[in-house]
Amino acid sequence: KFIVFEENMDLIDLEKITLSTKKTKNTIQFTDGKNEYNFNISKSTLFKRFHTNPLEEFEVEISENVYEVLKKIQSIEILGDKDHLKTRIILPLYSDQSGKVEEKSGLNQWNAAGRKRGSNELYIPISTWIHHNFSDFFPDVTKDFNLHLPTGRVLLAKMCQKSEIEIKGKKINKGKGLMSNPNKDLGKWILRDILKLDEGTLVTYKMLEEIGVDSIEIEKIDIKNYKINFKHLGAFKEFKECIELNK
């Protein structure tokens, strides 16, 4: 059944905090006289205890195959609107092949061998799977476009690492990555402003897990303008599964 209740979302009264004697290695329990709280040190997460007084209850039918139901719901959400599908894709911030952030490419391109590289040099990997399913989404590798950040700032961007791919029997040149021009602009935003990393720090998948994002969404406004934003953990895998499921 569903149980509906209401609860005041009081601010914590900092002057009346009293610590509990039930402290453990990873948790601190306290009260401010109104509510009880539990702070998890290892996860840096604050929990509040809710004393529920139900306002309403009603029975619901429990599905025997909940995963199949969720897949269908997600497919409708992502694929139901064809215009949405044409204008938005999701890219992983890690290698689609290995499932990890490579040490000398992608977000760690600054660490690659060869020429001297800037500390903010990176690109967002674009797997061949994306080009096969959305061949007309990105412009040609020779053309720059505007990339709009959530902050309102606009970067000049382009496709990088030209690669010949056969799509529908025709060989075309597509980029293996998305980068800004100059390259350091996108890197500074991701590595310094979002991930808060010091220069010279290798990005790992665990770091992405800790902040709760491992993918980005690219929205195509027109051939010269695109928007970028971060997506939750597993967003690319969900996106890929839904596309494959509905082929």
Tab-separated table of C-alpha atoms in Angstrom:
chain	number	residue	atom	x	y	z
A	1	LYS	CA	0.000	0.000	0.000
A	2	PHE	CA	0.906	3.664	-0.318
A	3	ILE	CA	0.997	5.596	2.940
A	4	VAL	CA	0.776	9.394	2.665
A	5	PHE	CA	1.974	11.681	5.444
A	6	GLU	CA	3.132	15.255	6.011
A	7	GLU	CA	6.144	16.488	7.953
A	8	ASN	CA	7.489	19.958	8.691
A	9	MET	CA	10.896	20.608	7.118
A	10	ASP	CA	12.314	22.593	10.034
A	11	LEU	CA	15.709	24.246	9.874
A	12	ILE	CA	18.161	22.778	12.383
A	13	ASP	CA	18.423	24.968	15.484
A	14	LEU	CA	22.219	25.180	15.731
A	15	GLU	CA	22.153	26.729	19.226
A	16	LYS	CA	20.214	23.811	20.714
A	17	ILE	CA	22.124	20.865	19.251
A	18	THR	CA	22.716	18.070	21.766
A	19	LEU	CA	24.941	15.136	20.844
A	20	SER	CA	23.817	11.603	21.634
A	21	THR	CA	25.967	9.178	23.595
A	22	LYS	CA	25.248	6.578	20.843
A	23	LYS	CA	28.112	7.786	18.661
A	24	THR	CA	29.802	5.094	16.556
A	25	LYS	CA	32.915	5.163	14.385
A	26	ASN	CA	30.976	6.314	11.308
A	27	THR	CA	27.909	8.079	12.700
A	28	ILE	CA	27.046	10.983	14.980
A	29	GLN	CA	23.515	11.204	16.388
A	30	PHE	CA	22.114	14.478	17.688
A	31	THR	CA	18.908	16.426	18.330
A	32	ASP	CA	18.036	20.115	18.288
A	33	GLY	CA	15.022	19.701	20.564
A	34	LYS	CA	12.614	19.410	17.623
A	35	ASN	CA	13.982	16.562	15.508
A	36	GLU	CA	16.489	13.711	15.660
A	37	TYR	CA	19.355	13.483	13.181
A	38	ASN	CA	22.071	11.031	12.191
A	39	PHE	CA	25.215	12.201	10.371
A	40	ASN	CA	27.128	9.541	8.436
A	41	ILE	CA	30.788	10.592	8.515
A	42	SER	CA	32.108	8.270	5.788
A	43	LYS	CA	29.393	9.301	3.299
A	44	SER	CA	29.071	12.938	4.472
A	45	THR	CA	25.297	12.423	4.543
A	46	LEU	CA	22.762	13.825	7.006
A	47	PHE	CA	19.642	11.786	7.862
A	48	LYS	CA	16.533	12.938	9.709
A	49	ARG	CA	14.173	10.672	11.647
A	50	PHE	CA	10.541	10.986	10.541
A	51	HIS	CA	7.752	10.186	13.004
A	52	THR	CA	4.916	9.393	10.633
A	53	ASN	CA	1.234	9.972	11.235
A	54	PRO	CA	-0.507	8.757	8.060
A	55	LEU	CA	-3.058	11.075	6.450
A	56	GLU	CA	-4.197	8.478	3.946
A	57	GLU	CA	-3.504	4.911	2.829
A	58	PHE	CA	-4.510	3.002	-0.287
A	59	GLU	CA	-3.761	-0.408	-1.752
A	60	VAL	CA	-1.584	-0.761	-4.863
A	61	GLU	CA	-0.948	-3.676	-7.171
A	62	ILE	CA	2.586	-5.073	-6.941
A	63	SER	CA	4.063	-6.149	-10.276
A	64	GLU	CA	5.643	-9.603	-10.427
A	65	ASN	CA	8.206	-8.434	-13.001
A	66	VAL	CA	9.106	-4.913	-11.918
A	67	TYR	CA	12.247	-4.640	-14.084
A	68	GLU	CA	10.319	-5.163	-17.300
A	69	VAL	CA	7.786	-2.515	-16.221
A	70	LEU	CA	10.582	-0.032	-15.490
A	71	LYS	CA	12.201	-0.709	-18.864
A	72	LYS	CA	8.933	0.037	-20.648
A	73	ILE	CA	8.386	3.240	-18.660
A	74	GLN	CA	11.913	4.424	-19.383
A	75	SER	CA	11.581	3.562	-23.055
A	76	ILE	CA	8.424	5.649	-23.280
A	77	GLU	CA	10.131	8.542	-21.517
A	78	ILE	CA	13.212	8.557	-23.754
A	79	LEU	CA	11.866	7.270	-27.034
A	80	GLY	CA	8.223	8.306	-26.982
A	81	ASP	CA	9.018	11.770	-28.306
A	82	LYS	CA	10.857	11.406	-31.627
A	83	ASP	CA	11.804	15.090	-31.650
A	84	HIS	CA	13.422	14.638	-28.233
A	85	LEU	CA	15.395	11.691	-29.558
A	86	LYS	CA	16.672	13.722	-32.499
A	87	THR	CA	17.838	16.616	-30.329
A	88	ARG	CA	19.300	14.938	-27.213
A	89	ILE	CA	21.884	12.230	-26.650
A	90	ILE	CA	23.848	11.048	-23.616
A	91	LEU	CA	27.620	10.515	-23.619
A	92	PRO	CA	29.709	8.701	-20.991
A	93	LEU	CA	32.555	10.494	-19.203
A	94	TYR	CA	34.397	7.171	-19.322
A	95	SER	CA	35.363	4.714	-22.054
A	96	ASP	CA	32.341	2.831	-23.372
A	97	GLN	CA	34.672	-0.092	-24.175
A	98	SER	CA	36.539	-0.492	-20.878
A	99	GLY	CA	33.969	1.027	-18.531
A	100	LYS	CA	36.629	3.174	-16.838
A	101	VAL	CA	38.256	6.586	-17.190
A	102	GLU	CA	41.412	5.864	-19.155
A	103	GLU	CA	44.676	7.262	-17.735
A	104	LYS	CA	45.934	8.869	-20.956
A	105	SER	CA	42.784	9.806	-22.875
A	106	GLY	CA	39.338	11.316	-22.384
A	107	LEU	CA	39.222	13.271	-19.122
A	108	ASN	CA	42.909	12.432	-18.627
A	109	GLN	CA	44.067	13.540	-22.088
A	110	TRP	CA	46.388	16.038	-20.349
A	111	ASN	CA	48.371	12.966	-19.145
A	112	ALA	CA	48.936	11.509	-22.625
A	113	ALA	CA	52.465	10.941	-23.928
A	114	GLY	CA	54.061	12.802	-26.815
A	115	ARG	CA	53.908	16.590	-27.012
A	116	LYS	CA	53.706	18.850	-23.978
A	117	ARG	CA	50.074	19.224	-22.911
A	118	GLY	CA	48.146	21.755	-20.839
A	119	SER	CA	46.890	20.699	-17.403
A	120	ASN	CA	43.261	21.260	-18.480
A	121	GLU	CA	43.478	19.387	-21.780
A	122	LEU	CA	40.698	16.815	-22.219
A	123	TYR	CA	37.929	15.598	-24.494
A	124	ILE	CA	34.636	13.814	-23.900
A	125	PRO	CA	34.729	10.361	-25.560
A	126	ILE	CA	32.190	9.639	-28.301
A	127	SER	CA	31.824	5.921	-28.960
A	128	THR	CA	31.289	4.468	-32.414
A	129	TRP	CA	27.883	3.300	-31.171
A	130	ILE	CA	26.755	6.935	-30.923
A	131	HIS	CA	27.744	7.685	-34.521
A	132	HIS	CA	26.020	4.544	-35.823
A	133	ASN	CA	22.747	5.456	-34.099
A	134	PHE	CA	22.905	9.262	-34.382
A	135	SER	CA	25.020	9.861	-37.487
A	136	ASP	CA	23.517	13.305	-38.178
A	137	PHE	CA	23.647	14.629	-34.619
A	138	PHE	CA	27.104	16.239	-34.573
A	139	PRO	CA	28.543	18.460	-37.321
A	140	ASP	CA	31.493	17.501	-39.502
A	141	VAL	CA	34.903	17.376	-37.806
A	142	THR	CA	35.980	20.484	-39.717
A	143	LYS	CA	33.226	22.714	-38.307
A	144	ASP	CA	33.194	24.584	-34.984
A	145	PHE	CA	29.995	25.096	-32.999
A	146	ASN	CA	28.828	26.848	-29.820
A	147	LEU	CA	28.574	24.792	-26.628
A	148	HIS	CA	26.300	26.364	-24.004
A	149	LEU	CA	27.196	25.540	-20.373
A	150	PRO	CA	24.542	25.428	-17.606
A	151	THR	CA	26.184	28.582	-16.182
A	152	GLY	CA	25.216	30.547	-19.287
A	153	ARG	CA	28.771	30.696	-20.598
A	154	VAL	CA	29.251	29.730	-24.253
A	155	LEU	CA	32.374	27.857	-25.413
A	156	LEU	CA	33.576	27.346	-28.951
A	157	ALA	CA	33.697	23.572	-29.508
A	158	LYS	CA	34.478	20.999	-32.179
A	159	MET	CA	34.809	17.277	-32.838
A	160	CYS	CA	38.336	15.878	-32.477
A	161	GLN	CA	40.368	12.778	-33.407
A	162	LYS	CA	38.994	12.180	-36.892
A	163	SER	CA	38.150	8.551	-37.589
A	164	GLU	CA	36.703	6.872	-40.687
A	165	ILE	CA	33.571	4.890	-39.837
A	166	GLU	CA	31.360	2.827	-42.120
A	167	ILE	CA	27.695	3.720	-41.595
A	168	LYS	CA	24.996	2.153	-43.750
A	169	GLY	CA	27.590	1.003	-46.267
A	170	LYS	CA	29.145	4.447	-46.587
A	171	LYS	CA	32.506	5.480	-45.115
A	172	ILE	CA	32.407	8.866	-43.390
A	173	ASN	CA	34.760	10.813	-41.125
A	174	LYS	CA	33.546	11.265	-37.562
A	175	GLY	CA	35.239	12.499	-34.412
A	176	LYS	CA	36.105	10.230	-31.488
A	177	GLY	CA	35.679	13.044	-29.007
A	178	LEU	CA	34.121	16.401	-28.160
A	179	MET	CA	36.474	19.205	-27.112
A	180	SER	CA	36.458	22.980	-26.738
A	181	ASN	CA	38.523	25.400	-28.796
A	182	PRO	CA	40.786	26.312	-27.059
A	183	ASN	CA	40.885	22.897	-25.415
A	184	LYS	CA	41.579	24.234	-21.901
A	185	ASP	CA	38.161	25.920	-21.556
A	186	LEU	CA	36.089	22.724	-21.327
A	187	GLY	CA	38.777	21.059	-19.214
A	188	LYS	CA	38.840	23.877	-16.692
A	189	TRP	CA	35.068	23.716	-16.291
A	190	ILE	CA	34.966	19.934	-15.798
A	191	LEU	CA	38.217	19.304	-13.889
A	192	ARG	CA	38.452	22.431	-11.745
A	193	ASP	CA	34.932	23.882	-11.421
A	194	ILE	CA	32.907	20.637	-11.242
A	195	LEU	CA	35.259	17.882	-10.038
A	196	LYS	CA	37.284	20.346	-7.901
A	197	LEU	CA	40.545	18.522	-8.689
A	198	ASP	CA	44.049	19.891	-8.307
A	199	GLU	CA	46.165	20.031	-11.441
A	200	GLY	CA	47.948	16.738	-12.088
A	201	THR	CA	45.239	14.590	-10.449
A	202	LEU	CA	44.129	11.613	-12.533
A	203	VAL	CA	40.361	11.275	-12.869
A	204	THR	CA	39.020	7.828	-11.893
A	205	TYR	CA	35.566	6.319	-12.179
A	206	LYS	CA	35.427	6.212	-8.371
A	207	MET	CA	35.675	10.010	-8.329
A	208	LEU	CA	32.687	10.232	-10.658
A	209	GLU	CA	30.785	7.851	-8.382
A	210	GLU	CA	31.523	10.034	-5.377
A	211	ILE	CA	29.921	13.113	-6.946
A	212	GLY	CA	27.085	11.068	-8.489
A	213	VAL	CA	27.640	11.746	-12.212
A	214	ASP	CA	29.301	9.695	-14.948
A	215	SER	CA	27.567	10.981	-18.082
A	216	ILE	CA	26.579	14.180	-19.848
A	217	GLU	CA	23.576	15.129	-21.940
A	218	ILE	CA	24.104	17.029	-25.178
A	219	GLU	CA	21.087	18.889	-26.536
A	220	LYS	CA	21.144	20.022	-30.148
A	221	ILE	CA	19.515	23.431	-30.581
A	222	ASP	CA	20.615	23.795	-34.208
A	223	ILE	CA	23.675	22.906	-36.317
A	224	LYS	CA	25.697	25.716	-34.688
A	225	ASN	CA	24.470	25.518	-31.081
A	226	TYR	CA	24.463	22.733	-28.502
A	227	LYS	CA	23.788	22.605	-24.751
A	228	ILE	CA	25.716	20.453	-22.255
A	229	ASN	CA	24.783	19.283	-18.757
A	230	PHE	CA	25.753	16.535	-16.335
A	231	LYS	CA	23.670	13.380	-15.831
A	232	HIS	CA	23.363	10.896	-12.969
A	233	LEU	CA	25.343	7.666	-12.558
A	234	GLY	CA	24.405	5.048	-15.143
A	235	ALA	CA	22.592	7.524	-17.421
A	236	PHE	CA	24.527	6.507	-20.541
A	237	LYS	CA	23.973	2.783	-19.905
A	238	GLU	CA	20.243	3.397	-19.427
A	239	PHE	CA	20.126	5.462	-22.611
A	240	LYS	CA	21.986	2.809	-24.611
A	241	GLU	CA	19.807	-0.035	-23.309
A	242	CYS	CA	16.618	1.832	-24.231
A	243	ILE	CA	17.828	2.563	-27.760
A	244	GLU	CA	18.835	-1.071	-28.286
A	245	LEU	CA	15.599	-2.327	-26.734
A	246	ASN	CA	13.455	-0.313	-29.118
A	247	LYS	CA	15.317	-0.953	-32.370
